Coordinates of C-alpha atoms in Angstrom, one line a residue:
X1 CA -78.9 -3.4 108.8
X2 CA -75.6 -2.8 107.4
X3 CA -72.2 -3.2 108.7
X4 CA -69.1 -2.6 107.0
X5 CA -65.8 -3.4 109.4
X6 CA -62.3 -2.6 107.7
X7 CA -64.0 -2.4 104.0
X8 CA -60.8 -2.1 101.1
X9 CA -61.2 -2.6 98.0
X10 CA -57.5 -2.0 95.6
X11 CA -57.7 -1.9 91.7
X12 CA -54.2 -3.3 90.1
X13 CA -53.7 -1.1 87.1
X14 CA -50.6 -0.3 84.7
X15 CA -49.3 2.9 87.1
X16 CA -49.5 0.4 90.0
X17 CA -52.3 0.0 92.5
X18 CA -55.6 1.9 93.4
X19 CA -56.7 2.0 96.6
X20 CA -60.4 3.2 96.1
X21 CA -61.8 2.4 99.6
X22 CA -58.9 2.4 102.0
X23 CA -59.9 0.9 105.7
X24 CA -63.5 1.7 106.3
X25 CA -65.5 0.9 108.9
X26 CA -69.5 2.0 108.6
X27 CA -72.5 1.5 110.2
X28 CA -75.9 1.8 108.6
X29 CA -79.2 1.1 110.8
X30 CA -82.6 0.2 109.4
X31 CA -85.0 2.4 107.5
X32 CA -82.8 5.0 107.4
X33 CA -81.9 7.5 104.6
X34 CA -78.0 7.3 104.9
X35 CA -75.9 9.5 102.2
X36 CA -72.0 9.3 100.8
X37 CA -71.2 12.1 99.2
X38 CA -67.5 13.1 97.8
X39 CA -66.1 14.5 94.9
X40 CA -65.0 12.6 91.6
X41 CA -62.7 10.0 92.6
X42 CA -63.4 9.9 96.3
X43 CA -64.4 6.3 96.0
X44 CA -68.1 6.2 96.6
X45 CA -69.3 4.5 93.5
X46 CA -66.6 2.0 94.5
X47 CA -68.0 1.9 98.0
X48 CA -71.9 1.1 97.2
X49 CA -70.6 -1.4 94.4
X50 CA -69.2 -3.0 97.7
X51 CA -72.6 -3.2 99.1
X52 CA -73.7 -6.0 96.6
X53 CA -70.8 -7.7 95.9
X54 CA -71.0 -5.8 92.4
X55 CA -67.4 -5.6 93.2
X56 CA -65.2 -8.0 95.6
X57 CA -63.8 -6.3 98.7
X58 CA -59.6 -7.1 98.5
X59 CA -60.1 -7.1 102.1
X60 CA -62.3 -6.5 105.3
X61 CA -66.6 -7.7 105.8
X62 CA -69.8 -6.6 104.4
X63 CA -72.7 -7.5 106.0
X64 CA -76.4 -6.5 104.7
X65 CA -79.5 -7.9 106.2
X66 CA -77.8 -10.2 108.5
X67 CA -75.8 -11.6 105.2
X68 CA -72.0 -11.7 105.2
X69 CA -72.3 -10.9 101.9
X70 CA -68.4 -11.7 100.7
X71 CA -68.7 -15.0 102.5
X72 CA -71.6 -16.3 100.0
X73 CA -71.3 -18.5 97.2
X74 CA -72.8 -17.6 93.9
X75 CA -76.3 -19.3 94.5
X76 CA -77.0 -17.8 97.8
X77 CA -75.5 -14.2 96.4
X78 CA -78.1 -13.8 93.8
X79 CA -80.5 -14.7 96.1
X80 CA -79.2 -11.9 98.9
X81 CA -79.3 -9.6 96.2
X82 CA -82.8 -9.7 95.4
X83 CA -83.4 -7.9 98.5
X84 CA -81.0 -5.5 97.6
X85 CA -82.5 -3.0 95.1
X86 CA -80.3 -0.4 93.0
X87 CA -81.1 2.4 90.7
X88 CA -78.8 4.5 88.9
X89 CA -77.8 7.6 87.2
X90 CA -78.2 6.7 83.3
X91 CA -81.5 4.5 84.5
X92 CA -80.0 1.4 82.6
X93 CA -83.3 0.6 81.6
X94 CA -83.9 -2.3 78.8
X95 CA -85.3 0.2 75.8
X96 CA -87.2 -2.6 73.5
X97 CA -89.4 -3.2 76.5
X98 CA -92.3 -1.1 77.8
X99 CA -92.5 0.5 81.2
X100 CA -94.4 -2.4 82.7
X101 CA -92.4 -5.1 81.1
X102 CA -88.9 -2.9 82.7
X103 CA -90.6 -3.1 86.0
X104 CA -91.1 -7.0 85.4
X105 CA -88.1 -7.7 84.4
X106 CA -86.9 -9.1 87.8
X107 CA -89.9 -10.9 88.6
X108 CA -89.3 -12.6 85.3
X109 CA -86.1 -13.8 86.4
X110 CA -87.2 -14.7 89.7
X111 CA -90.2 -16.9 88.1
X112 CA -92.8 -15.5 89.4
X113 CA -96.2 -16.3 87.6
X114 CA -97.7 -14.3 85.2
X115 CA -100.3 -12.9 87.4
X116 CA -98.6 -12.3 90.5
X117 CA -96.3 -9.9 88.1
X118 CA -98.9 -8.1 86.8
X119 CA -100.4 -7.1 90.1
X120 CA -97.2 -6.4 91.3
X121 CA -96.1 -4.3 88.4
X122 CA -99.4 -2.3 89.2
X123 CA -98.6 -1.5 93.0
X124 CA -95.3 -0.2 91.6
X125 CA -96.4 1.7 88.7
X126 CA -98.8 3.7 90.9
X127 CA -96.4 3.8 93.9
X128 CA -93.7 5.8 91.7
X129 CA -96.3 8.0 90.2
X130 CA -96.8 7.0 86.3
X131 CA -100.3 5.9 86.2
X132 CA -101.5 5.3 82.1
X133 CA -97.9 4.8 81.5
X134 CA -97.1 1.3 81.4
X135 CA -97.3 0.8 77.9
X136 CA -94.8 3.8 77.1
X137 CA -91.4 3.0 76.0
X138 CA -88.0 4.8 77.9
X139 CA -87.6 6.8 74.6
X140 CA -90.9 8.1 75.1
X141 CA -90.1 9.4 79.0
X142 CA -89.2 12.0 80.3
X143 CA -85.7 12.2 82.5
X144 CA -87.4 11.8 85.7
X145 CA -90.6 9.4 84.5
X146 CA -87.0 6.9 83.2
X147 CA -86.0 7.2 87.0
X148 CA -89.4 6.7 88.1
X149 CA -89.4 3.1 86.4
X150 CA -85.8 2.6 87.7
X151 CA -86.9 2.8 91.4
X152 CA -90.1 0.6 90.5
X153 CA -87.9 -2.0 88.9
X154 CA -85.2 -1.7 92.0
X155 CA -88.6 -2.4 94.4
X156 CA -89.8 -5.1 92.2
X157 CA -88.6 -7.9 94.9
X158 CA -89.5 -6.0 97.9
X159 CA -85.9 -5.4 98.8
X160 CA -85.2 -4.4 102.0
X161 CA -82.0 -1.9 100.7
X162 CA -81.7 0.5 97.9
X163 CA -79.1 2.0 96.6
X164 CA -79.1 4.9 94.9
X165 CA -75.8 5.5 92.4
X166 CA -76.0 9.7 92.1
X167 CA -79.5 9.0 91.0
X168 CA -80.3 12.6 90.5
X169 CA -77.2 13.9 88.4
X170 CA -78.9 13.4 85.4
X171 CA -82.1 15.4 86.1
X172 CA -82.9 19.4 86.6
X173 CA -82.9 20.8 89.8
X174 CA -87.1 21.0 89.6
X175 CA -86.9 16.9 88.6
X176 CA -84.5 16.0 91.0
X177 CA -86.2 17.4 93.9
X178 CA -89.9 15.3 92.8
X179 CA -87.4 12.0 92.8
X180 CA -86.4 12.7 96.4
X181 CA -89.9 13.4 97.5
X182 CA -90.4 10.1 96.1
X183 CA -87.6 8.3 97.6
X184 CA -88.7 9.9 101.2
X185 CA -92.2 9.1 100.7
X186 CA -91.1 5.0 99.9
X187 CA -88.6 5.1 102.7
X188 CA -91.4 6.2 105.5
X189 CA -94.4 3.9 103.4
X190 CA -91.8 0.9 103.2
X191 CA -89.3 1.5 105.9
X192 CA -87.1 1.0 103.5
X193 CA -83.2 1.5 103.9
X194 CA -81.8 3.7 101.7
X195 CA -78.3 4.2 100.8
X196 CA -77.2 7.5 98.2
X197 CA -74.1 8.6 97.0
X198 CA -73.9 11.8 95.5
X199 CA -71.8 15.2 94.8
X200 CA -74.2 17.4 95.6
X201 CA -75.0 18.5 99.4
X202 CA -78.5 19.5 98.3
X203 CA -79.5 15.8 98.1
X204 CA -78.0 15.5 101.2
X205 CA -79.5 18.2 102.8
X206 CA -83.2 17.4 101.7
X207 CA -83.7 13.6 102.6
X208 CA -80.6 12.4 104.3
X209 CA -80.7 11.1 108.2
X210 CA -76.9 11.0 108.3
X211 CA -74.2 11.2 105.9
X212 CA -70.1 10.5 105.2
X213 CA -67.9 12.3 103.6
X214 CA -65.8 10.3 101.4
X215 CA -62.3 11.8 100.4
X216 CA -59.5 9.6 98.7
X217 CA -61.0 6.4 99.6
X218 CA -61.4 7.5 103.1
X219 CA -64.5 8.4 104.8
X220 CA -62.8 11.5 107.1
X221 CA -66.3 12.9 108.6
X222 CA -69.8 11.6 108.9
X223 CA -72.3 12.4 111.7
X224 CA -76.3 13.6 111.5
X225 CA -77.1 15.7 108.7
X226 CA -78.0 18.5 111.1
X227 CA -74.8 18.3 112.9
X228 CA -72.7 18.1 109.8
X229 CA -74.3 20.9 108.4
X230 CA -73.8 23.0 112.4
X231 CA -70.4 22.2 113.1
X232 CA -68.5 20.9 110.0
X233 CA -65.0 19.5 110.5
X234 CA -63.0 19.0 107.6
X235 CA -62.3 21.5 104.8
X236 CA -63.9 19.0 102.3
X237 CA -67.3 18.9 104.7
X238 CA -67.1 22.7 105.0
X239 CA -66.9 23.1 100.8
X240 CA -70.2 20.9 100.7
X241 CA -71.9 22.3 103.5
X242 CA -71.0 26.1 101.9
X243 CA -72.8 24.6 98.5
X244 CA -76.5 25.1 100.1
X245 CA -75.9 27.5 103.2
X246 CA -73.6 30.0 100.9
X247 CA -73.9 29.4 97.6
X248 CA -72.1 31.6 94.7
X249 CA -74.7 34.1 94.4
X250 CA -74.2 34.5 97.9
X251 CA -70.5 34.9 97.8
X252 CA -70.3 37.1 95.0
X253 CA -73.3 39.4 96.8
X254 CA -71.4 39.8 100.4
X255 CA -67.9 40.3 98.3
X256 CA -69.8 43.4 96.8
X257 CA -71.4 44.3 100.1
X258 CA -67.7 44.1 101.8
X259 CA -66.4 46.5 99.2
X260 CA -68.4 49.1 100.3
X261 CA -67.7 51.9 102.7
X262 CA -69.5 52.3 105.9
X263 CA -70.5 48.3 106.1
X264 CA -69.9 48.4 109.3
X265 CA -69.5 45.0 111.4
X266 CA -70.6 41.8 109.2
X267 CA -71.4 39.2 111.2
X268 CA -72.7 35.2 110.0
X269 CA -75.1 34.0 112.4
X270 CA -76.0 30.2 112.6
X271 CA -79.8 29.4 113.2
X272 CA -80.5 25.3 113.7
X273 CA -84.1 23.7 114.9
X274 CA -86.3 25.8 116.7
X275 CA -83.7 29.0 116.6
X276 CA -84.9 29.8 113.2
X277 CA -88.4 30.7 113.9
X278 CA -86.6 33.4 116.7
X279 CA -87.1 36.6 116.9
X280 CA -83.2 37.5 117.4
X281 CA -82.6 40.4 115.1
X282 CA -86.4 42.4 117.3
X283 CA -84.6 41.7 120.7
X284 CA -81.3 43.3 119.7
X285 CA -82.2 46.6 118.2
X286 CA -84.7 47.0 121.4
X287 CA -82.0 45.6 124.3
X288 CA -78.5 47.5 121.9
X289 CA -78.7 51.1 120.7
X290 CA -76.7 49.7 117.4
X291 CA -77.6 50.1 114.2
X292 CA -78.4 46.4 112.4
X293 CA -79.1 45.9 108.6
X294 CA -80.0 42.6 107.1
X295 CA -77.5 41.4 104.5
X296 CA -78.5 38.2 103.3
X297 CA -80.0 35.3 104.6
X298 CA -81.5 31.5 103.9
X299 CA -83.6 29.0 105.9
X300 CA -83.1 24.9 104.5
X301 CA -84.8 22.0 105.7
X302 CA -83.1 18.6 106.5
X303 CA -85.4 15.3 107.5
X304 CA -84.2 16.2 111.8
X305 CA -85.1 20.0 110.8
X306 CA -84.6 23.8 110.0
X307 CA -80.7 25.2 109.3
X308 CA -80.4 28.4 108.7
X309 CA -77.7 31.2 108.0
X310 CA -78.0 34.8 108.5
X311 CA -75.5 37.8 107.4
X312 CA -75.7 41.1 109.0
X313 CA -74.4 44.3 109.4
X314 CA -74.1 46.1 112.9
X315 CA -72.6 49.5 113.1
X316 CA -72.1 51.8 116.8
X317 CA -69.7 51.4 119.6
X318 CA -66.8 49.5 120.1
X319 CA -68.5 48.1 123.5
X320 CA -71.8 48.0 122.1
X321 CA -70.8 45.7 119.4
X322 CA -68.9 43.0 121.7
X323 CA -71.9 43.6 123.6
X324 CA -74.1 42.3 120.8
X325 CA -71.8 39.4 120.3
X326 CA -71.9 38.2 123.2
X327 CA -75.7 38.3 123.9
X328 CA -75.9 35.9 120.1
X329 CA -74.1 33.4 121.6
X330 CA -75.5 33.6 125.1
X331 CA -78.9 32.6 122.8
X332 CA -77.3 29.5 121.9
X333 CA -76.6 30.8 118.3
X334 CA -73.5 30.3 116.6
X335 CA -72.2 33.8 115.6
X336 CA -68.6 34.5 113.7
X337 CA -67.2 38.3 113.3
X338 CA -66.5 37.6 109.4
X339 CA -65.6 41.5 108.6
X340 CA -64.7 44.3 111.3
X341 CA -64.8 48.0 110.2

């Protein structure tokens, strides 16, 4: 669906040149939920903008639908991007026009006839979720009803991309997860391909099929979601993946734990698919006379399925303990000594 083969884009400014995508080569199939995510800077606004021509590629091929996008002239560009929708993370919505007329908006300058935009303005409004609101203004929406619109009005021409630029920043955690139920829900009713950039590795985690990690215009790991999140890499992977499988709280809680006397052995074990629904920690304490305590733990979904993370304690002998260790792993469960007493 899309192809990108040595992708670089360089900005001349007054401290010299930018190179915001250096050298990339990316492959993205057809109806799947594919993510960038990368810090501030990494490149990945640069990177979708590349997608539609927003902005030029200095060197290297785009191609999206079976379009070689930077070969087209301007006529058959607009016309390659009406099947390439876009939403973003301010909305960008026209605010002197109501919800329907927003959602129209393309249609309008597609000329399509009255009628056929009404109908189709319909499908979408009740696709997205805003039934009775199509006569509401944006000032009268809230956060998430504004990107609600935005992904009806990026649908408007039956695209077969979207691309999402860090759709979510803008909305609270309980928002941001009901706009990616709703992007999952139009990506398995319209096999829709989908294309998100984002900072955060929740996103990632909760509707992404695979996903690159952008880092100074590069992309240095990318892989299935499940993977990434089972065996990651780079440091810059491990920092995102540590966002939703350790987060502060959980830092902060095992750094108390640590502190304390008689902790015993702390180990991390690594739970993915069907291991989480194991009964690990009931066939230890009946197979090893050890002592085990449950530190802290957390089970998250991702669209190829369960990841989860596990800290405990385990406390006896020497023998006993490499004992236990060894059985974790012979489970095919990923298992790291992170404190010895």
């Amino acid at each position: 669906m899309i192809t990108l083969s040595k992708i670089a884009k360089v900005f001349n400014t007054k401290d010299g040149e930018v190179k915001a995508v250096d050298n990339i080569d990316l492959t993205i199939d057809k109806g799947e939920i594919f993510g960038v995510i990368g810090y501030s800077g990494a490149g990945k606004s640069t990177l979708i903008r590349l997608l539609n021509m927003l902005e030029a590629p200095t060197s290297g091929t785009v191609e999206v639908a079976g379009k070689s996008m930077h070969t087209l002239s301007r006529q058959k560009l607009r016309a390659a991007r009406q099947e390439i929708g876009m939403i973003f993370q301010h909305f960008n919505l026209l605010w002197s026009r109501t919800v329907a007329e927003n959602i129209a908006f393309p249609l309008e300058i597609k000329g399509v006839s009255k009628t056929e935009q009404k109908e189709r303005v319909n499908e979408l409004i009740k696709l997205v979720g805003l039934e009775g609101r199509g006569g509401s203004y944006p000032s009268q929406l809230s956060g998430g009803q504004k990107q609600r619109v935005g992904i009806a009005r990026a649908l408007a021409n039956n695209p077969q991309v979207l691309l999402c630029d860090e759709a979510t920043s803008a909305l609270d955690p309980k928002t941001t997860d009901s706009i990616l139920d709703l992007l999952v829900d139009i990506n398995k009713k319209l096999g829709l391909t989908i294309v998100l950039i984002t900072h955060e590795m929740h996103v990632i985690r909760k509707i992404c099929h695979r996903v690159a990690v952008m880092e100074s215009g590069k992309i240095v790991e990318q892989g299935d979601v499940l993977d990434i999140f089972r065996r990651p890499k780079q440091e810059m992977t491990k920092e995102f993946v540590k966002q939703v499988t350790e987060p502060e709280e959980t830092e902060e809680a095992l750094k108390h734990l640590l502190d304390k006397e008689g902790i015993g052995h702390v180990l991390q074990l690594t739970f993915v698919g069907g291991d989480t629904q194991r009964p690990l920690i009931t066939d230890i304490v009946r197979k090893f006379d050890v002592n085990i305590s449950i530190l802290q733990g957390k089970i998250s979904q991702t669209q190829h399925g369960s990841y989860g993370s596990l800290f405990i304690s385990l406390s006896g002998e020497e023998k006993l303990i490499t004992d236990v260790v060894d059985y974790i792993k012979s489970q095919q469960v990923e298992v790291e000594v992170i404190h010895s007493a």
